[in-house]
Amino acid sequence: MGVKKKREMQVAALTVCHQDLETLRSFADEDGENLASLLLYCVQLTDAVAQIHSVKQIVPLLEKVDKNGVCDPSIQSCLDILAGIYFSLTLKNPLKKVLASSLNGLPEVFVTQATHSFTFHLQEELNTTELYSYRKVIDNISSCMENFNLGRASVANLLEDVLHFLQKSLIETLEENRKFAGNRIVQAQLMNDLLVGVRVAMTLVQKVQVLQGSLWNDSSSPIWQRMCGLLSIFTKFLNDDDLLQTIQSTSGLAVVLFIKTMFRPSEKLPGLISSLLLRSADCTSIPEWFMTSCRSLCCADVPASTLLFLCQGTLAMLDWQDGRMGPSGEALLLDTVHVLFTLSSQIKESTLEMFLSRILASWTNSAVQILESCSPSLKDHLNGDSTIPRRLLEYVYTHWEHPLDALRHQTKIIFRNLLQMHRLTMEGADLVTDPFFLELTKSLLQLEWQIKGKYACLGCLVESLGIEHILAIDKTIPSQILEVMGDQSLVPYASDLLETMFKNHKSHLKSQTVTNTWMDKWHDTWVFPVLSVLCGGNLDQRSYVIDYYLPRLLNYSPESLHYMVQILQASIDTETGSCNHRGALGALMACLRTARAHGHLQSATHAWENLVCSARVKQGLIHQHCQVRIDTLGLLCESNRSTEVVSTEEMQWVQFFITYNLNSQSPGVRQQICSLLKKLFYRIQESSQVLYKLEQRKSTSDSENQSIREQPSVSLQQYKNFMSSVCNILFEALFPGSSYSTRFSALTILGSVADVFCVPEGNIPTVYQLSHDIDAGRYQILMECFTSTFEEVKTLAFDLLMKLSAVTPVQFQDSEKLQELFTAALELSTSTRPYDCVTASYLLNLLIWQGALPASLSASSAQQLTCGAGDKSAVVERNTLEVIKCLMGNLEDEISQAENSLLQAAASFPMYGRVHCITRAFQRLPLTDLRLVSEWRPVLGTLLLLSYRLSTVVSPVIQSSSPEGLIPMDTDSESASRLQVILNEIQPRDTNDYFKQAKMLKECDSFDLEDLSTTVSNIDSSAEIKGKEAKACDVTAQMVLACCWRSMKEVALLLGTLCQLLPTQPVPESSNGLLTVQQVKEIGDYFKQQLLQSRHRGAFELAYTGFVKLTEILNRCSNVSLQKLPEQWLWSVLEEIKGSDPSSKLCATRRSAGIPFYIQALLASEPKKGRMDLLKITMRELISLALSADDSQGRVPQVHALNILRALFRDTRLGESITPFVAGGAKAAILGFTSPVWAVRNSSTLLFSSLITRVFGVKRGKDELSKTNRKTDSTSFCGYLHHC
């Protein structure tokens, strides 16, 4: 409801070279009335929008010139300069289109000269030899053919040169693309250039009329040879799987288009295409030029993708309208669909499946077109009872619940066209009694309502046959559909179907009935079942009906609101609901709220007076059921008019509601309350602007709110009083000890007030500003919210304080209090309670952004701030730098002490709090626009070294074989020695044998359970150590572990944040980057070590979070060496997994620990728009390992492969790209059940569980026989398990 500012149009101004500028000056007249003067004035403008207006004056000026002006050298020069300007502008520059549109109206006498100028400049463009300038030339060719007469004529004059340039550019760009294999950024640009080149070539053939003449009588002409060359290139693209499938698809269109244009006689074209699709081409009867250009298409082993795209070209490029291709065209149509049916059983890659569904939908469109006038034999083939429609139905049934939404949409199109095809073959038969339609309707109705595809198909049947036919079979269908609306996944489908049905039914009844009784029948069928659900349905069902179905019903039939209110009013007196049921009152409030929000009630007052009394509204505000209260509040707050004035009565009731509903325990209810109140605040703000304007005009003109217009100042004062009262209530709710829910609601609403009633720009009046009601006490209340143990409360309080930047609190004006605050923040940052360090980070950020650091930090930067006085960003950057330096100094001292005694660090100064505060400071800073780059670089270098030191201190615990209990059982002597120091610290309070020395496992080692139980019984659970302040501390092994894994967590998040936010230096000498390439590589190596060697799940899961940020940046990085790092890391770890080296540090227990996370991060960050080759190769390698039962290599690689596959199948970011490998994963899991090794059987079970979730969806109910997580056998085996 907020006012959106219009985006200003950004247009690059046109310019000319110095020579052209001098030419214009030489021809310009003193009066400034000739064309040269106009162009000179135009090019001297700096505003592109003003230039557009000048360009539009060119043609009107030339129209005034007499015919003798054709020979005027000034006009000839100006036309030449205009041509140069046109070709210098970029494709998307509006000036280019304006210039072309203007020159289309050029007087006839100047057309020849202008065409000559444009031809000359186009020839210069075509002479370009720089590969990376080809795209600009291709764009110019494209723009010439787009509704530009002079451009099209120029292209026709230089047709041979244009074709030659396109051929040359495509060949060289393809070769350049191969050179940059692995550089995704460069390859993406080059492939886009290839795609544009193919499209421009197609446009050229379609729009240039010269190609339709007698050119083809001479196959030795240069233009013919260029066409053959382009056809050969497109055929090559079509078969090149290294290119994007979009390029292959477009090439398929281009191949068929060029064949259609070049092949003669055209009557034999369908037969030629059929032979290509059926792989039965007779090379002896095919022209030589075709064999030279398309030899690969005539082979018997044409790839499935090539055939698929050829089918697409056949359907898109040939003329199917009215059967113009005759019997051979009908045969081609049937051959095409048979090829598509064959491909549907072979293709399982999700992107190709998407193409296939679109092409099948295109085939049905072509079939509908050709059936308008076709032979009886084709109608027999396409009749609903024949083979082809049956197979199409089978395809629809198999794919109508496909995970891809776009593919499901295509099945709906196929089904609708299938019905239309059958209707066209019926030749006047009765639709309702037709056996095909009867059988189809009954079969669909017999299916369970949990099948999503059923809804779309039923909707198509309703559109085709009418709803009466379906209601005659079963009148309870509306109630049945409403019954399933308790399942959120089915709600959109059910509401769409219901809308189709009730619209069709109303149209039918209205056309068939003369009297008005038909409306009662319609209400009984569609409205009354809705009221029954609203009064007595389950909670989810009622909510979804209100959100999805009720608005559609009221939008289509607003007059039904009176019927709803009448029915519900009669029921309220007998049953008003309870805390578990909304009752009729809840239904009434929901209907009124929906009606008002969609504009069916002009005002709340109108609703109360004419539909429901105010007592009902009061009753709704205090109802036991929370949703009834929410709906009543919605009735008061929501309106389709954002400027509708809020009445005094509404404000009183809202204020009453806020007082008693801030402490709601339901998160959903709290969110709804806050959202509705924000809408109300927007109404107040925007309606106040209207009132201010009325007050300024002092208008007393008649209107719907005459009294308000007469005294707008009264309403404005009421608004101000209301907002002040609301804020008073909210601040009173933030008393010490208030609950989380109360604080969350109060702070969220206060944040909304600050957002809506922000500081106005210019002289715009505002009815209220929160900062005017903030004093020192209230500021202190907000700061005390930082002490909450809930981070959401801290976040809301901090955001609100940042919005109140205009307020200067007393606390920040006293240097002693500032120092106390800063000292308190530093002490909190080293607290042993994790939520204290979060408090410290918010407090430090507040001091930074308020410019309220103590003198000890700010004094050192006084000189630097002098030059940037008043510059907020410079002050914040300097403050952040100083605070981070201070935190780093403290961190360095604490790491040095922790290197001597980790136990003392865990008890007295856990270091993770300092790192957390540094990370939060970086996150608030705009790191891509820093000014103190030279000062930041050494700080970042030191920070990275500190992070690595901290990681080295705590990694012995995290990477031990049993970090949770600190029982060292590492087979690595180095790891055991690192743990010895920690064990010696813990040993005085723990008498377990395993804590006395690092136990080295040998092959003969085993646990003695009796000895273990004896030693464990003697453990002393705590010990006293003396801290640095001689304070006694109780330390447990869990405290040491918590200190270590939280430190690892914060280091991982810090490094991930730095990689994500900081710009890198492309070269060492670069001045704009902060991280060097070497530093990024070191960060990557750090994450690799932590993920592959950590045993503690909390540690490697959070290292994974930081590593994901790094890999996402690397894949988008322009530096080739950095861009290839993820691929190198992936091959390295796969080789280590396959090698099964006994000295490997990879963890074979704990579900392979961080290894699956490591590979998951590398694969999930691969660009989704590419071919995802890394994913495909990795999946094949892992499935091969998982199926391997070679005991010579051990079973560790197999266990790793099964665990990694499980993680990949669970990753939603991989989407449908991983679906083709589900069959192989299922096979590996099932065969793994037979393994004699327990670890293999265990990992196979986990993998199988993740596959079940991948195939059938996440189980959302407790019912083991839930209908939600079910699929038919055809859907499961066709979509996933086709190779099992």
PDB file of C-alpha atoms in Angstrom, residues 1102-1280:
ATOM      1  CA  LEU A1102      29.086 -24.671  10.093  1.00  0.00           C
ATOM      2  CA  ALA A1103      32.313 -24.972   8.129  1.00  0.00           C
ATOM      3  CA  TYR A1104      30.032 -26.110   5.311  1.00  0.00           C
ATOM      4  CA  THR A1105      28.005 -22.895   5.612  1.00  0.00           C
ATOM      5  CA  GLY A1106      31.129 -20.796   5.102  1.00  0.00           C
ATOM      6  CA  PHE A1107      32.438 -23.066   2.362  1.00  0.00           C
ATOM      7  CA  VAL A1108      29.194 -22.714   0.397  1.00  0.00           C
ATOM      8  CA  LYS A1109      29.636 -18.934   0.395  1.00  0.00           C
ATOM      9  CA  LEU A1110      33.177 -19.368  -0.885  1.00  0.00           C
ATOM     10  CA  THR A1111      32.279 -21.780  -3.688  1.00  0.00           C
ATOM     11  CA  GLU A1112      29.433 -19.548  -4.878  1.00  0.00           C
ATOM     12  CA  ILE A1113      31.883 -16.660  -5.192  1.00  0.00           C
ATOM     13  CA  LEU A1114      34.522 -18.778  -6.941  1.00  0.00           C
ATOM     14  CA  ASN A1115      32.072 -19.970  -9.591  1.00  0.00           C
ATOM     15  CA  ARG A1116      31.216 -16.354 -10.435  1.00  0.00           C
ATOM     16  CA  CYS A1117      34.811 -15.125 -10.228  1.00  0.00           C
ATOM     17  CA  SER A1118      36.440 -13.668 -13.340  1.00  0.00           C
ATOM     18  CA  ASN A1119      39.841 -15.027 -12.318  1.00  0.00           C
ATOM     19  CA  VAL A1120      40.251 -18.326 -14.178  1.00  0.00           C
ATOM     20  CA  SER A1121      42.564 -19.898 -11.587  1.00  0.00           C
ATOM     21  CA  LEU A1122      40.027 -19.218  -8.828  1.00  0.00           C
ATOM     22  CA  GLN A1123      37.096 -20.293 -10.965  1.00  0.00           C
ATOM     23  CA  LYS A1124      38.646 -23.721 -11.538  1.00  0.00           C
ATOM     24  CA  LEU A1125      39.426 -24.358  -7.870  1.00  0.00           C
ATOM     25  CA  PRO A1126      36.100 -26.108  -7.032  1.00  0.00           C
ATOM     26  CA  GLU A1127      36.587 -28.536  -9.905  1.00  0.00           C
ATOM     27  CA  GLN A1128      40.170 -29.276  -8.825  1.00  0.00           C
ATOM     28  CA  TRP A1129      39.101 -29.819  -5.216  1.00  0.00           C
ATOM     29  CA  LEU A1130      36.337 -32.154  -6.347  1.00  0.00           C
ATOM     30  CA  TRP A1131      38.607 -34.381  -8.435  1.00  0.00           C
ATOM     31  CA  SER A1132      41.178 -34.428  -5.624  1.00  0.00           C
ATOM     32  CA  VAL A1133      38.762 -35.681  -2.964  1.00  0.00           C
ATOM     33  CA  LEU A1134      37.173 -38.218  -5.337  1.00  0.00           C
ATOM     34  CA  GLU A1135      40.586 -39.668  -6.087  1.00  0.00           C
ATOM     35  CA  GLU A1136      41.347 -39.852  -2.360  1.00  0.00           C
ATOM     36  CA  ILE A1137      38.026 -41.621  -1.727  1.00  0.00           C
ATOM     37  CA  LYS A1138      38.637 -44.128  -4.515  1.00  0.00           C
ATOM     38  CA  GLY A1139      42.256 -44.697  -3.471  1.00  0.00           C
ATOM     39  CA  SER A1140      41.379 -46.139  -0.041  1.00  0.00           C
ATOM     40  CA  ASP A1141      44.821 -45.183   1.278  1.00  0.00           C
ATOM     41  CA  PRO A1142      45.340 -46.414   4.879  1.00  0.00           C
ATOM     42  CA  SER A1143      47.116 -43.139   5.692  1.00  0.00           C
ATOM     43  CA  SER A1144      44.117 -41.072   4.595  1.00  0.00           C
ATOM     44  CA  LYS A1145      42.618 -38.810   7.236  1.00  0.00           C
ATOM     45  CA  LEU A1146      39.120 -39.081   5.790  1.00  0.00           C
ATOM     46  CA  CYS A1147      36.627 -40.155   8.447  1.00  0.00           C
ATOM     47  CA  ALA A1148      34.985 -43.486   7.590  1.00  0.00           C
ATOM     48  CA  THR A1149      32.615 -43.371  10.564  1.00  0.00           C
ATOM     49  CA  ARG A1150      29.992 -40.793  11.585  1.00  0.00           C
ATOM     50  CA  ARG A1151      28.312 -41.115   8.161  1.00  0.00           C
ATOM     51  CA  SER A1152      31.591 -39.955   6.584  1.00  0.00           C
ATOM     52  CA  ALA A1153      31.515 -36.812   8.768  1.00  0.00           C
ATOM     53  CA  GLY A1154      32.149 -33.697   6.646  1.00  0.00           C
ATOM     54  CA  ILE A1155      32.989 -35.416   3.347  1.00  0.00           C
ATOM     55  CA  PRO A1156      29.386 -35.392   2.022  1.00  0.00           C
ATOM     56  CA  PHE A1157      29.069 -31.730   3.008  1.00  0.00           C
ATOM     57  CA  TYR A1158      32.294 -30.917   1.171  1.00  0.00           C
ATOM     58  CA  ILE A1159      31.195 -32.528  -2.097  1.00  0.00           C
ATOM     59  CA  GLN A1160      27.654 -31.204  -1.665  1.00  0.00           C
ATOM     60  CA  ALA A1161      28.960 -27.626  -1.462  1.00  0.00           C
ATOM     61  CA  LEU A1162      31.126 -28.066  -4.560  1.00  0.00           C
ATOM     62  CA  LEU A1163      28.285 -29.481  -6.661  1.00  0.00           C
ATOM     63  CA  ALA A1164      25.423 -27.304  -5.411  1.00  0.00           C
ATOM     64  CA  SER A1165      27.306 -24.114  -6.316  1.00  0.00           C
ATOM     65  CA  GLU A1166      27.741 -25.205  -9.942  1.00  0.00           C
ATOM     66  CA  PRO A1167      25.769 -22.795 -12.201  1.00  0.00           C
ATOM     67  CA  LYS A1168      22.293 -24.240 -12.836  1.00  0.00           C
ATOM     68  CA  LYS A1169      21.987 -22.654 -16.271  1.00  0.00           C
ATOM     69  CA  GLY A1170      24.905 -24.670 -17.593  1.00  0.00           C
ATOM     70  CA  ARG A1171      25.062 -28.365 -18.405  1.00  0.00           C
ATOM     71  CA  MET A1172      26.113 -29.256 -14.826  1.00  0.00           C
ATOM     72  CA  ASP A1173      28.808 -31.622 -16.094  1.00  0.00           C
ATOM     73  CA  LEU A1174      30.488 -31.818 -12.680  1.00  0.00           C
ATOM     74  CA  LEU A1175      27.299 -33.184 -11.136  1.00  0.00           C
ATOM     75  CA  LYS A1176      26.810 -35.766 -13.875  1.00  0.00           C
ATOM     76  CA  ILE A1177      30.382 -37.062 -13.785  1.00  0.00           C
ATOM     77  CA  THR A1178      30.443 -37.123  -9.983  1.00  0.00           C
ATOM     78  CA  MET A1179      27.150 -38.998  -9.742  1.00  0.00           C
ATOM     79  CA  ARG A1180      28.347 -41.653 -12.182  1.00  0.00           C
ATOM     80  CA  GLU A1181      31.575 -42.073 -10.209  1.00  0.00           C
ATOM     81  CA  LEU A1182      29.767 -42.336  -6.891  1.00  0.00           C
ATOM     82  CA  ILE A1183      27.127 -44.774  -8.127  1.00  0.00           C
ATOM     83  CA  SER A1184      29.895 -46.915  -9.621  1.00  0.00           C
ATOM     84  CA  LEU A1185      31.703 -46.913  -6.274  1.00  0.00           C
ATOM     85  CA  ALA A1186      28.474 -47.635  -4.379  1.00  0.00           C
ATOM     86  CA  LEU A1187      27.779 -50.651  -6.602  1.00  0.00           C
ATOM     87  CA  SER A1188      31.339 -51.919  -6.308  1.00  0.00           C
ATOM     88  CA  ALA A1189      31.859 -54.968  -4.122  1.00  0.00           C
ATOM     89  CA  ASP A1190      35.615 -55.284  -4.674  1.00  0.00           C
ATOM     90  CA  ASP A1191      37.056 -56.335  -1.313  1.00  0.00           C
ATOM     91  CA  SER A1192      40.608 -55.731  -2.531  1.00  0.00           C
ATOM     92  CA  GLN A1193      40.029 -51.985  -2.128  1.00  0.00           C
ATOM     93  CA  GLY A1194      38.147 -52.432   1.128  1.00  0.00           C
ATOM     94  CA  ARG A1195      34.618 -51.292   1.815  1.00  0.00           C
ATOM     95  CA  VAL A1196      35.504 -47.749   2.940  1.00  0.00           C
ATOM     96  CA  PRO A1197      35.139 -46.188  -0.559  1.00  0.00           C
ATOM     97  CA  GLN A1198      31.737 -47.863  -0.916  1.00  0.00           C
ATOM     98  CA  VAL A1199      30.593 -46.500   2.461  1.00  0.00           C
ATOM     99  CA  HIS A1200      31.803 -43.021   1.527  1.00  0.00           C
ATOM    100  CA  ALA A1201      29.992 -43.200  -1.815  1.00  0.00           C
ATOM    101  CA  LEU A1202      26.710 -44.271  -0.195  1.00  0.00           C
ATOM    102  CA  ASN A1203      26.909 -41.502   2.413  1.00  0.00           C
ATOM    103  CA  ILE A1204      27.730 -38.846  -0.208  1.00  0.00           C
ATOM    104  CA  LEU A1205      24.884 -40.006  -2.448  1.00  0.00           C
ATOM    105  CA  ARG A1206      22.510 -39.711   0.482  1.00  0.00           C
ATOM    106  CA  ALA A1207      23.523 -36.090   1.056  1.00  0.00           C
ATOM    107  CA  LEU A1208      23.215 -35.210  -2.637  1.00  0.00           C
ATOM    108  CA  PHE A1209      19.760 -36.754  -3.008  1.00  0.00           C
ATOM    109  CA  ARG A1210      18.623 -34.764   0.030  1.00  0.00           C
ATOM    110  CA  ASP A1211      19.904 -31.439  -1.323  1.00  0.00           C
ATOM    111  CA  THR A1212      16.963 -29.454  -2.693  1.00  0.00           C
ATOM    112  CA  ARG A1213      19.270 -27.017  -4.507  1.00  0.00           C
ATOM    113  CA  LEU A1214      20.191 -29.699  -7.026  1.00  0.00           C
ATOM    114  CA  GLY A1215      16.520 -29.862  -7.958  1.00  0.00           C
ATOM    115  CA  GLU A1216      15.571 -32.063 -10.877  1.00  0.00           C
ATOM    116  CA  SER A1217      19.151 -32.234 -12.163  1.00  0.00           C
ATOM    117  CA  ILE A1218      19.701 -35.226  -9.921  1.00  0.00           C
ATOM    118  CA  THR A1219      16.520 -37.080 -10.895  1.00  0.00           C
ATOM    119  CA  PRO A1220      18.139 -39.143 -13.714  1.00  0.00           C
ATOM    120  CA  PHE A1221      20.405 -40.746 -11.107  1.00  0.00           C
ATOM    121  CA  VAL A1222      17.650 -41.845  -8.723  1.00  0.00           C
ATOM    122  CA  ALA A1223      17.445 -45.246 -10.414  1.00  0.00           C
ATOM    123  CA  GLY A1224      21.166 -45.890  -9.986  1.00  0.00           C
ATOM    124  CA  GLY A1225      21.043 -44.738  -6.379  1.00  0.00           C
ATOM    125  CA  ALA A1226      18.100 -47.035  -5.641  1.00  0.00           C
ATOM    126  CA  LYS A1227      19.919 -49.955  -7.183  1.00  0.00           C
ATOM    127  CA  ALA A1228      23.030 -49.271  -5.089  1.00  0.00           C
ATOM    128  CA  ALA A1229      20.951 -48.945  -1.901  1.00  0.00           C
ATOM    129  CA  ILE A1230      18.987 -52.159  -2.462  1.00  0.00           C
ATOM    130  CA  LEU A1231      22.069 -54.193  -3.366  1.00  0.00           C
ATOM    131  CA  GLY A1232      23.841 -52.734  -0.342  1.00  0.00           C
ATOM    132  CA  PHE A1233      21.312 -54.470   1.915  1.00  0.00           C
ATOM    133  CA  THR A1234      22.919 -57.795   0.969  1.00  0.00           C
ATOM    134  CA  SER A1235      26.431 -56.775   2.011  1.00  0.00           C
ATOM    135  CA  PRO A1236      28.049 -58.748   4.865  1.00  0.00           C
ATOM    136  CA  VAL A1237      29.556 -55.488   6.186  1.00  0.00           C
ATOM    137  CA  TRP A1238      27.355 -53.648   8.667  1.00  0.00           C
ATOM    138  CA  ALA A1239      28.640 -50.197   7.679  1.00  0.00           C
ATOM    139  CA  VAL A1240      27.550 -50.788   4.067  1.00  0.00           C
ATOM    140  CA  ARG A1241      24.121 -52.021   5.136  1.00  0.00           C
ATOM    141  CA  ASN A1242      23.668 -49.053   7.454  1.00  0.00           C
ATOM    142  CA  SER A1243      24.660 -46.487   4.819  1.00  0.00           C
ATOM    143  CA  SER A1244      22.463 -48.240   2.255  1.00  0.00           C
ATOM    144  CA  THR A1245      19.475 -47.949   4.584  1.00  0.00           C
ATOM    145  CA  LEU A1246      20.073 -44.229   5.044  1.00  0.00           C
ATOM    146  CA  LEU A1247      20.451 -43.755   1.287  1.00  0.00           C
ATOM    147  CA  PHE A1248      17.244 -45.637   0.600  1.00  0.00           C
ATOM    148  CA  SER A1249      15.382 -43.432   3.088  1.00  0.00           C
ATOM    149  CA  SER A1250      16.568 -40.269   1.332  1.00  0.00           C
ATOM    150  CA  LEU A1251      15.548 -41.731  -2.038  1.00  0.00           C
ATOM    151  CA  ILE A1252      12.045 -42.452  -0.767  1.00  0.00           C
ATOM    152  CA  THR A1253      11.796 -38.809   0.314  1.00  0.00           C
ATOM    153  CA  ARG A1254      13.139 -37.637  -3.051  1.00  0.00           C
ATOM    154  CA  VAL A1255      10.597 -39.729  -4.997  1.00  0.00           C
ATOM    155  CA  PHE A1256       7.491 -39.407  -2.804  1.00  0.00           C
ATOM    156  CA  GLY A1257       8.100 -36.070  -1.090  1.00  0.00           C
ATOM    157  CA  VAL A1258       8.558 -35.067   2.538  1.00  0.00           C
ATOM    158  CA  LYS A1259       6.219 -36.865   4.925  1.00  0.00           C
ATOM    159  CA  ARG A1260       4.132 -34.155   6.571  1.00  0.00           C
ATOM    160  CA  GLY A1261       1.603 -36.246   8.498  1.00  0.00           C
ATOM    161  CA  LYS A1262       1.632 -38.889  11.198  1.00  0.00           C
ATOM    162  CA  ASP A1263      -0.556 -41.213   9.164  1.00  0.00           C
ATOM    163  CA  GLU A1264       1.620 -43.992   7.784  1.00  0.00           C
ATOM    164  CA  LEU A1265      -0.915 -44.604   5.019  1.00  0.00           C
ATOM    165  CA  SER A1266      -1.142 -40.915   4.122  1.00  0.00           C
ATOM    166  CA  LYS A1267      -2.554 -40.295   0.681  1.00  0.00           C
ATOM    167  CA  THR A1268      -0.318 -37.256   0.288  1.00  0.00           C
ATOM    168  CA  ASN A1269       2.931 -39.185  -0.142  1.00  0.00           C
ATOM    169  CA  ARG A1270       1.814 -41.577  -2.825  1.00  0.00           C
ATOM    170  CA  LYS A1271       2.497 -42.057  -6.508  1.00  0.00           C
ATOM    171  CA  THR A1272       1.131 -44.446  -9.077  1.00  0.00           C
ATOM    172  CA  ASP A1273       3.419 -47.191 -10.318  1.00  0.00           C
ATOM    173  CA  SER A1274       3.566 -45.646 -13.791  1.00  0.00           C
ATOM    174  CA  THR A1275       4.624 -42.258 -12.394  1.00  0.00           C
ATOM    175  CA  SER A1276       7.257 -43.750 -10.095  1.00  0.00           C
ATOM    176  CA  PHE A1277       8.862 -46.088 -12.600  1.00  0.00           C
ATOM    177  CA  CYS A1278       8.587 -43.774 -15.583  1.00  0.00           C
ATOM    178  CA  GLY A1279       9.914 -40.736 -13.760  1.00  0.00           C
ATOM    179  CA  TYR A1280      12.502 -42.237 -11.419  1.00  0.00           C
TER     180      TYR A1280
END
